[in-house]
Amino acid sequence: MSLLSLPPGAAHLWYVDPDAVDDWYLRAAYHSVMSPEEARQQARFRFLEGRHEYLVTRALVRAVLSAYSPVPPRDWVFVRNGHGRPEVAGPKGAPRLRFNLSNTRGLVACLVAQGREVGLDVEDTHRRGETVSIADRFFSPFESASLRRLPAHRQRDRFFDYWTLKEAYIKARGMGLAIPLDHFSYHLDEDGPIRISFEPELRDDPSRWQFSLTSLGGRHRVATAIERRPGEGTIAVEMFRCLPFEDVPPKA
């Protein structure tokens, strides 16, 4: 099998529309690679949509990892850290790949890199619910004020910019909501790269992180947070639309 190359200075983002997975044989293949624990977790979802989305998510991460390593998709072993983030735990000798997953209605995505922390968040911007009032409760005062200075018709879009970026960062740190969302701020009204600042309690260095923000199909917002090494330049982020086991892992 011909494996894909993942250079040290790059990250790859794979994504799939779970509604595109409508073939019975493909779904059966996805079931066949899940671990017993994953199968039990899938069965806990009350609604069919949730079970299907979870199935596609597990197939995607296994297929993506196997695109870079001669490990069959079913043989990957995962463990969760103390805050619930899944990480590769086996098999023995597997490459040091780091990944992060995110899913929302109509989109499942996986970000992968070598030897560096990565965080990913995707959100359906068409979903109903409060936005600006949530920002007032959970975002930093700087972000909330910046959001409210915008014209009303732009506030909802900017909310999703902030929200996805914040989720991507706390996921890259592997700590989830143990990091208060109001302890760091994004600066989005400036030219140049997306910039972050921290409250002293977080003890993090803004230069350690590279962020990206994009939209897919006019409906989904996608944010990444990628760890940089000291003195490192821009990390290239490539995006690939795929169907697990059809497009990845690559065929010989």
PDB file of C-alpha atoms in Angstrom:
ATOM      1  CA  MET A   1       0.000   0.000   0.000  1.00  0.00           C
ATOM      2  CA  SER A   2       1.308   3.461  -0.893  1.00  0.00           C
ATOM      3  CA  LEU A   3       1.313   5.673   2.188  1.00  0.00           C
ATOM      4  CA  LEU A   4       0.778   9.416   2.234  1.00  0.00           C
ATOM      5  CA  SER A   5       3.534  11.780   3.293  1.00  0.00           C
ATOM      6  CA  LEU A   6       2.930  14.068   6.271  1.00  0.00           C
ATOM      7  CA  PRO A   7       5.921  16.441   6.472  1.00  0.00           C
ATOM      8  CA  PRO A   8       6.961  17.650   9.942  1.00  0.00           C
ATOM      9  CA  GLY A   9       6.064  21.230   8.975  1.00  0.00           C
ATOM     10  CA  ALA A  10       2.523  20.441   7.838  1.00  0.00           C
ATOM     11  CA  ALA A  11      -0.884  19.448   9.146  1.00  0.00           C
ATOM     12  CA  HIS A  12      -3.646  17.738   7.191  1.00  0.00           C
ATOM     13  CA  LEU A  13      -7.350  18.284   7.756  1.00  0.00           C
ATOM     14  CA  TRP A  14      -9.703  15.580   6.462  1.00  0.00           C
ATOM     15  CA  TYR A  15     -13.457  16.066   6.389  1.00  0.00           C
ATOM     16  CA  VAL A  16     -16.572  14.191   5.321  1.00  0.00           C
ATOM     17  CA  ASP A  17     -20.287  14.843   5.105  1.00  0.00           C
ATOM     18  CA  PRO A  18     -21.809  11.987   7.152  1.00  0.00           C
ATOM     19  CA  ASP A  19     -24.977  12.183   5.047  1.00  0.00           C
ATOM     20  CA  ALA A  20     -22.868  11.087   2.055  1.00  0.00           C
ATOM     21  CA  VAL A  21     -22.290   7.719   3.748  1.00  0.00           C
ATOM     22  CA  ASP A  22     -25.455   5.951   2.610  1.00  0.00           C
ATOM     23  CA  ASP A  23     -24.031   2.666   1.316  1.00  0.00           C
ATOM     24  CA  TRP A  24     -24.861  -0.369   3.489  1.00  0.00           C
ATOM     25  CA  TYR A  25     -21.562  -2.102   2.694  1.00  0.00           C
ATOM     26  CA  LEU A  26     -19.571   0.989   3.624  1.00  0.00           C
ATOM     27  CA  ARG A  27     -21.392   1.310   6.939  1.00  0.00           C
ATOM     28  CA  ALA A  28     -20.745  -2.381   7.590  1.00  0.00           C
ATOM     29  CA  ALA A  29     -17.031  -1.804   6.949  1.00  0.00           C
ATOM     30  CA  TYR A  30     -17.065   1.048   9.460  1.00  0.00           C
ATOM     31  CA  HIS A  31     -18.691  -1.180  12.066  1.00  0.00           C
ATOM     32  CA  SER A  32     -16.082  -3.872  11.460  1.00  0.00           C
ATOM     33  CA  VAL A  33     -13.149  -1.671  12.541  1.00  0.00           C
ATOM     34  CA  MET A  34     -14.654  -0.270  15.734  1.00  0.00           C
ATOM     35  CA  SER A  35     -13.364  -1.527  19.056  1.00  0.00           C
ATOM     36  CA  PRO A  36     -15.851  -3.154  21.464  1.00  0.00           C
ATOM     37  CA  GLU A  37     -15.737   0.000  23.598  1.00  0.00           C
ATOM     38  CA  GLU A  38     -16.557   2.175  20.571  1.00  0.00           C
ATOM     39  CA  ALA A  39     -19.430  -0.122  19.626  1.00  0.00           C
ATOM     40  CA  ARG A  40     -20.842   0.203  23.133  1.00  0.00           C
ATOM     41  CA  GLN A  41     -20.484   3.984  22.997  1.00  0.00           C
ATOM     42  CA  GLN A  42     -22.281   4.104  19.659  1.00  0.00           C
ATOM     43  CA  ALA A  43     -25.168   2.079  21.051  1.00  0.00           C
ATOM     44  CA  ARG A  44     -25.660   4.673  23.813  1.00  0.00           C
ATOM     45  CA  PHE A  45     -26.793   7.331  21.328  1.00  0.00           C
ATOM     46  CA  ARG A  46     -30.559   7.620  21.517  1.00  0.00           C
ATOM     47  CA  PHE A  47     -31.159   8.781  17.958  1.00  0.00           C
ATOM     48  CA  LEU A  48     -30.116   7.220  14.665  1.00  0.00           C
ATOM     49  CA  GLU A  49     -28.451  10.440  13.505  1.00  0.00           C
ATOM     50  CA  GLY A  50     -26.139  10.470  16.511  1.00  0.00           C
ATOM     51  CA  ARG A  51     -25.224   6.815  16.086  1.00  0.00           C
ATOM     52  CA  HIS A  52     -24.446   7.369  12.405  1.00  0.00           C
ATOM     53  CA  GLU A  53     -22.338  10.473  13.044  1.00  0.00           C
ATOM     54  CA  TYR A  54     -20.336   8.641  15.710  1.00  0.00           C
ATOM     55  CA  LEU A  55     -19.791   5.696  13.343  1.00  0.00           C
ATOM     56  CA  VAL A  56     -18.437   7.979  10.617  1.00  0.00           C
ATOM     57  CA  THR A  57     -16.222   9.809  13.124  1.00  0.00           C
ATOM     58  CA  ARG A  58     -14.562   6.597  14.307  1.00  0.00           C
ATOM     59  CA  ALA A  59     -14.099   5.349  10.744  1.00  0.00           C
ATOM     60  CA  LEU A  60     -12.584   8.669   9.682  1.00  0.00           C
ATOM     61  CA  VAL A  61      -9.897   8.805  12.368  1.00  0.00           C
ATOM     62  CA  ARG A  62      -8.918   5.171  11.842  1.00  0.00           C
ATOM     63  CA  ALA A  63      -8.772   5.573   8.061  1.00  0.00           C
ATOM     64  CA  VAL A  64      -6.806   8.831   8.272  1.00  0.00           C
ATOM     65  CA  LEU A  65      -4.185   7.445  10.655  1.00  0.00           C
ATOM     66  CA  SER A  66      -3.769   4.386   8.447  1.00  0.00           C
ATOM     67  CA  ALA A  67      -3.144   6.655   5.448  1.00  0.00           C
ATOM     68  CA  TYR A  68       0.226   7.549   7.008  1.00  0.00           C
ATOM     69  CA  SER A  69       1.195   4.266   8.641  1.00  0.00           C
ATOM     70  CA  PRO A  70       1.090   0.551   7.674  1.00  0.00           C
ATOM     71  CA  VAL A  71      -1.306  -0.085  10.556  1.00  0.00           C
ATOM     72  CA  PRO A  72      -4.704  -1.563   9.580  1.00  0.00           C
ATOM     73  CA  PRO A  73      -7.586   0.732  10.610  1.00  0.00           C
ATOM     74  CA  ARG A  74      -8.965  -1.811  13.090  1.00  0.00           C
ATOM     75  CA  ASP A  75      -5.622  -2.083  14.953  1.00  0.00           C
ATOM     76  CA  TRP A  76      -5.362   1.464  16.270  1.00  0.00           C
ATOM     77  CA  VAL A  77      -5.707   1.719  20.040  1.00  0.00           C
ATOM     78  CA  PHE A  78      -6.805   4.929  21.721  1.00  0.00           C
ATOM     79  CA  VAL A  79      -6.693   6.231  25.264  1.00  0.00           C
ATOM     80  CA  ARG A  80      -8.219   9.369  26.754  1.00  0.00           C
ATOM     81  CA  ASN A  81      -6.166  11.792  28.804  1.00  0.00           C
ATOM     82  CA  GLY A  82      -7.338  13.124  32.147  1.00  0.00           C
ATOM     83  CA  HIS A  83      -9.621  15.655  30.429  1.00  0.00           C
ATOM     84  CA  GLY A  84     -11.134  13.214  27.936  1.00  0.00           C
ATOM     85  CA  ARG A  85      -9.095  13.934  24.804  1.00  0.00           C
ATOM     86  CA  PRO A  86      -8.443  10.771  22.746  1.00  0.00           C
ATOM     87  CA  GLU A  87      -4.833  10.001  21.805  1.00  0.00           C
ATOM     88  CA  VAL A  88      -3.019   7.175  20.039  1.00  0.00           C
ATOM     89  CA  ALA A  89      -1.897   4.479  22.491  1.00  0.00           C
ATOM     90  CA  GLY A  90      -1.014   1.653  20.096  1.00  0.00           C
ATOM     91  CA  PRO A  91      -0.167  -0.579  18.471  1.00  0.00           C
ATOM     92  CA  LYS A  92       3.449  -0.774  19.609  1.00  0.00           C
ATOM     93  CA  GLY A  93       5.776   0.950  17.183  1.00  0.00           C
ATOM     94  CA  ALA A  94       3.068   3.123  15.621  1.00  0.00           C
ATOM     95  CA  PRO A  95       4.266   6.571  14.475  1.00  0.00           C
ATOM     96  CA  ARG A  96       3.925   9.599  16.732  1.00  0.00           C
ATOM     97  CA  LEU A  97       0.833  11.046  15.094  1.00  0.00           C
ATOM     98  CA  ARG A  98      -1.285  13.602  16.921  1.00  0.00           C
ATOM     99  CA  PHE A  99      -4.884  14.150  15.931  1.00  0.00           C
ATOM    100  CA  ASN A 100      -8.025  15.940  16.934  1.00  0.00           C
ATOM    101  CA  LEU A 101     -11.632  15.308  15.954  1.00  0.00           C
ATOM    102  CA  SER A 102     -14.704  17.487  15.692  1.00  0.00           C
ATOM    103  CA  ASN A 103     -18.193  16.950  14.395  1.00  0.00           C
ATOM    104  CA  THR A 104     -21.396  18.869  13.941  1.00  0.00           C
ATOM    105  CA  ARG A 105     -24.538  18.419  11.901  1.00  0.00           C
ATOM    106  CA  GLY A 106     -23.441  17.757   8.312  1.00  0.00           C
ATOM    107  CA  LEU A 107     -19.684  17.628   8.944  1.00  0.00           C
ATOM    108  CA  VAL A 108     -17.116  15.326  10.573  1.00  0.00           C
ATOM    109  CA  ALA A 109     -13.437  16.364  10.528  1.00  0.00           C
ATOM    110  CA  CYS A 110     -10.023  15.118  11.650  1.00  0.00           C
ATOM    111  CA  LEU A 111      -6.830  17.177  11.943  1.00  0.00           C
ATOM    112  CA  VAL A 112      -3.530  15.261  12.051  1.00  0.00           C
ATOM    113  CA  ALA A 113       0.139  16.216  12.414  1.00  0.00           C
ATOM    114  CA  GLN A 114       3.460  14.735  13.501  1.00  0.00           C
ATOM    115  CA  GLY A 115       4.802  15.357  16.985  1.00  0.00           C
ATOM    116  CA  ARG A 116       2.888  18.555  17.736  1.00  0.00           C
ATOM    117  CA  GLU A 117      -0.366  19.355  19.512  1.00  0.00           C
ATOM    118  CA  VAL A 118      -3.356  20.151  17.325  1.00  0.00           C
ATOM    119  CA  GLY A 119      -6.884  21.289  18.040  1.00  0.00           C
ATOM    120  CA  LEU A 120      -9.916  21.431  15.758  1.00  0.00           C
ATOM    121  CA  ASP A 121     -13.476  22.670  16.012  1.00  0.00           C
ATOM    122  CA  VAL A 122     -16.288  22.693  13.465  1.00  0.00           C
ATOM    123  CA  GLU A 123     -19.669  24.322  13.978  1.00  0.00           C
ATOM    124  CA  ASP A 124     -22.906  24.480  12.019  1.00  0.00           C
ATOM    125  CA  THR A 125     -23.586  28.204  11.740  1.00  0.00           C
ATOM    126  CA  HIS A 126     -27.173  27.527  10.682  1.00  0.00           C
ATOM    127  CA  ARG A 127     -28.098  26.009  14.020  1.00  0.00           C
ATOM    128  CA  ARG A 128     -30.540  27.887  16.166  1.00  0.00           C
ATOM    129  CA  GLY A 129     -29.639  29.316  19.540  1.00  0.00           C
ATOM    130  CA  GLU A 130     -28.253  32.320  21.339  1.00  0.00           C
ATOM    131  CA  THR A 131     -24.928  33.762  20.265  1.00  0.00           C
ATOM    132  CA  VAL A 132     -24.108  37.244  21.549  1.00  0.00           C
ATOM    133  CA  SER A 133     -25.599  36.561  24.984  1.00  0.00           C
ATOM    134  CA  ILE A 134     -23.364  33.483  25.253  1.00  0.00           C
ATOM    135  CA  ALA A 135     -20.368  35.654  24.431  1.00  0.00           C
ATOM    136  CA  ASP A 136     -21.268  38.033  27.247  1.00  0.00           C
ATOM    137  CA  ARG A 137     -21.314  35.114  29.695  1.00  0.00           C
ATOM    138  CA  PHE A 138     -18.264  33.125  28.600  1.00  0.00           C
ATOM    139  CA  PHE A 139     -15.924  35.137  26.358  1.00  0.00           C
ATOM    140  CA  SER A 140     -13.314  37.580  27.588  1.00  0.00           C
ATOM    141  CA  PRO A 141     -14.475  41.177  28.155  1.00  0.00           C
ATOM    142  CA  PHE A 142     -12.282  42.241  25.214  1.00  0.00           C
ATOM    143  CA  GLU A 143     -13.953  39.751  22.852  1.00  0.00           C
ATOM    144  CA  SER A 144     -17.455  40.541  24.048  1.00  0.00           C
ATOM    145  CA  ALA A 145     -16.886  44.267  23.582  1.00  0.00           C
ATOM    146  CA  SER A 146     -15.338  43.720  20.132  1.00  0.00           C
ATOM    147  CA  LEU A 147     -18.315  41.598  19.125  1.00  0.00           C
ATOM    148  CA  ARG A 148     -20.853  44.188  20.236  1.00  0.00           C
ATOM    149  CA  ARG A 149     -19.077  46.962  18.351  1.00  0.00           C
ATOM    150  CA  LEU A 150     -19.885  45.217  15.089  1.00  0.00           C
ATOM    151  CA  PRO A 151     -23.112  45.916  13.177  1.00  0.00           C
ATOM    152  CA  ALA A 152     -25.882  43.571  14.293  1.00  0.00           C
ATOM    153  CA  HIS A 153     -25.912  41.665  10.998  1.00  0.00           C
ATOM    154  CA  ARG A 154     -22.224  40.711  11.444  1.00  0.00           C
ATOM    155  CA  GLN A 155     -22.330  39.672  15.077  1.00  0.00           C
ATOM    156  CA  ARG A 156     -23.527  36.107  14.573  1.00  0.00           C
ATOM    157  CA  ASP A 157     -20.738  35.279  12.104  1.00  0.00           C
ATOM    158  CA  ARG A 158     -18.098  36.805  14.369  1.00  0.00           C
ATOM    159  CA  PHE A 159     -19.480  34.829  17.312  1.00  0.00           C
ATOM    160  CA  PHE A 160     -18.762  31.583  15.456  1.00  0.00           C
ATOM    161  CA  ASP A 161     -15.268  32.841  14.614  1.00  0.00           C
ATOM    162  CA  TYR A 162     -14.550  33.291  18.312  1.00  0.00           C
ATOM    163  CA  TRP A 163     -16.328  30.124  19.418  1.00  0.00           C
ATOM    164  CA  THR A 164     -14.575  27.742  17.037  1.00  0.00           C
ATOM    165  CA  LEU A 165     -11.163  29.287  17.676  1.00  0.00           C
ATOM    166  CA  LYS A 166     -11.642  29.031  21.432  1.00  0.00           C
ATOM    167  CA  GLU A 167     -12.694  25.389  21.181  1.00  0.00           C
ATOM    168  CA  ALA A 168      -9.726  24.613  18.932  1.00  0.00           C
ATOM    169  CA  TYR A 169      -7.278  26.102  21.448  1.00  0.00           C
ATOM    170  CA  ILE A 170      -8.584  24.342  24.559  1.00  0.00           C
ATOM    171  CA  LYS A 171      -8.677  21.063  22.614  1.00  0.00           C
ATOM    172  CA  ALA A 172      -5.089  21.535  21.432  1.00  0.00           C
ATOM    173  CA  ARG A 173      -4.065  22.031  25.046  1.00  0.00           C
ATOM    174  CA  GLY A 174      -5.842  18.769  25.880  1.00  0.00           C
ATOM    175  CA  MET A 175      -7.646  20.364  28.823  1.00  0.00           C
ATOM    176  CA  GLY A 176     -11.090  21.220  27.461  1.00  0.00           C
ATOM    177  CA  LEU A 177     -13.166  23.503  29.649  1.00  0.00           C
ATOM    178  CA  ALA A 178     -10.660  23.180  32.484  1.00  0.00           C
ATOM    179  CA  ILE A 179      -9.289  26.289  30.737  1.00  0.00           C
ATOM    180  CA  PRO A 180     -11.756  29.158  31.352  1.00  0.00           C
ATOM    181  CA  LEU A 181     -12.853  30.675  28.056  1.00  0.00           C
ATOM    182  CA  ASP A 182     -12.510  34.211  29.420  1.00  0.00           C
ATOM    183  CA  HIS A 183      -8.813  33.723  30.265  1.00  0.00           C
ATOM    184  CA  PHE A 184      -7.654  34.232  26.687  1.00  0.00           C
ATOM    185  CA  SER A 185      -8.637  36.564  23.869  1.00  0.00           C
ATOM    186  CA  TYR A 186      -8.477  36.477  20.098  1.00  0.00           C
ATOM    187  CA  HIS A 187      -7.677  39.622  18.151  1.00  0.00           C
ATOM    188  CA  LEU A 188      -9.585  39.414  14.874  1.00  0.00           C
ATOM    189  CA  ASP A 189      -9.856  43.059  13.869  1.00  0.00           C
ATOM    190  CA  GLU A 190      -6.245  43.307  12.783  1.00  0.00           C
ATOM    191  CA  ASP A 191      -4.375  42.632   9.551  1.00  0.00           C
ATOM    192  CA  GLY A 192      -2.129  39.589   9.420  1.00  0.00           C
ATOM    193  CA  PRO A 193      -2.303  36.241  11.227  1.00  0.00           C
ATOM    194  CA  ILE A 194      -4.888  35.534  13.913  1.00  0.00           C
ATOM    195  CA  ARG A 195      -3.405  36.624  17.242  1.00  0.00           C
ATOM    196  CA  ILE A 196      -4.113  35.385  20.760  1.00  0.00           C
ATOM    197  CA  SER A 197      -3.354  36.855  24.190  1.00  0.00           C
ATOM    198  CA  PHE A 198      -3.505  35.173  27.597  1.00  0.00           C
ATOM    199  CA  GLU A 199      -4.251  36.082  31.162  1.00  0.00           C
ATOM    200  CA  PRO A 200      -1.110  35.493  33.290  1.00  0.00           C
ATOM    201  CA  GLU A 201      -2.684  32.463  35.012  1.00  0.00           C
ATOM    202  CA  LEU A 202      -2.583  30.417  31.795  1.00  0.00           C
ATOM    203  CA  ARG A 203       1.199  30.662  31.507  1.00  0.00           C
ATOM    204  CA  ASP A 204       1.208  30.153  27.756  1.00  0.00           C
ATOM    205  CA  ASP A 205       3.159  31.876  25.000  1.00  0.00           C
ATOM    206  CA  PRO A 206       1.163  33.353  22.078  1.00  0.00           C
ATOM    207  CA  SER A 207       4.038  32.637  19.670  1.00  0.00           C
ATOM    208  CA  ARG A 208       3.624  28.933  20.424  1.00  0.00           C
ATOM    209  CA  TRP A 209       0.401  28.730  18.414  1.00  0.00           C
ATOM    210  CA  GLN A 210      -0.763  29.117  14.839  1.00  0.00           C
ATOM    211  CA  PHE A 211      -4.473  29.493  14.118  1.00  0.00           C
ATOM    212  CA  SER A 212      -6.616  29.234  11.024  1.00  0.00           C
ATOM    213  CA  LEU A 213     -10.248  29.965  10.333  1.00  0.00           C
ATOM    214  CA  THR A 214     -12.284  29.050   7.271  1.00  0.00           C
ATOM    215  CA  SER A 215     -15.806  28.203   6.139  1.00  0.00           C
ATOM    216  CA  LEU A 216     -17.041  25.184   4.196  1.00  0.00           C
ATOM    217  CA  GLY A 217     -20.097  25.317   1.987  1.00  0.00           C
ATOM    218  CA  GLY A 218     -21.301  28.577   3.492  1.00  0.00           C
ATOM    219  CA  ARG A 219     -22.660  26.636   6.470  1.00  0.00           C
ATOM    220  CA  HIS A 220     -19.776  25.302   8.546  1.00  0.00           C
ATOM    221  CA  ARG A 221     -17.073  27.247  10.357  1.00  0.00           C
ATOM    222  CA  VAL A 222     -13.760  25.412  10.805  1.00  0.00           C
ATOM    223  CA  ALA A 223     -10.981  26.516  13.173  1.00  0.00           C
ATOM    224  CA  THR A 224      -7.578  24.965  13.865  1.00  0.00           C
ATOM    225  CA  ALA A 225      -4.963  25.522  16.558  1.00  0.00           C
ATOM    226  CA  ILE A 226      -1.520  24.085  15.799  1.00  0.00           C
ATOM    227  CA  GLU A 227       1.511  24.081  18.076  1.00  0.00           C
ATOM    228  CA  ARG A 228       4.679  25.676  16.727  1.00  0.00           C
ATOM    229  CA  ARG A 229       8.232  25.001  17.827  1.00  0.00           C
ATOM    230  CA  PRO A 230      10.501  27.916  18.811  1.00  0.00           C
ATOM    231  CA  GLY A 231      11.604  29.813  15.722  1.00  0.00           C
ATOM    232  CA  GLU A 232       9.431  27.746  13.401  1.00  0.00           C
ATOM    233  CA  GLY A 233       7.766  29.395  10.420  1.00  0.00           C
ATOM    234  CA  THR A 234       4.269  28.951   9.068  1.00  0.00           C
ATOM    235  CA  ILE A 235       2.838  25.434   9.229  1.00  0.00           C
ATOM    236  CA  ALA A 236       1.090  24.470   6.001  1.00  0.00           C
ATOM    237  CA  VAL A 237      -2.477  23.245   6.510  1.00  0.00           C
ATOM    238  CA  GLU A 238      -3.941  21.187   3.670  1.00  0.00           C
ATOM    239  CA  MET A 239      -7.617  20.212   3.517  1.00  0.00           C
ATOM    240  CA  PHE A 240      -9.011  17.042   1.951  1.00  0.00           C
ATOM    241  CA  ARG A 241     -12.628  16.089   1.415  1.00  0.00           C
ATOM    242  CA  CYS A 242     -12.932  12.329   1.635  1.00  0.00           C
ATOM    243  CA  LEU A 243     -15.081   9.254   2.180  1.00  0.00           C
ATOM    244  CA  PRO A 244     -13.399   6.883   4.658  1.00  0.00           C
ATOM    245  CA  PHE A 245     -12.292   3.595   3.058  1.00  0.00           C
ATOM    246  CA  GLU A 246     -13.132   4.997  -0.386  1.00  0.00           C
ATOM    247  CA  ASP A 247     -10.613   7.862  -0.455  1.00  0.00           C
ATOM    248  CA  VAL A 248      -8.514   6.982   2.626  1.00  0.00           C
ATOM    249  CA  PRO A 249      -6.445   5.019   3.303  1.00  0.00           C
ATOM    250  CA  PRO A 250      -4.965   5.300  -0.184  1.00  0.00           C
ATOM    251  CA  LYS A 251      -5.186   2.286  -2.452  1.00  0.00           C
ATOM    252  CA  ALA A 252      -2.036   0.500  -3.657  1.00  0.00           C
TER     253      ALA A 252
END
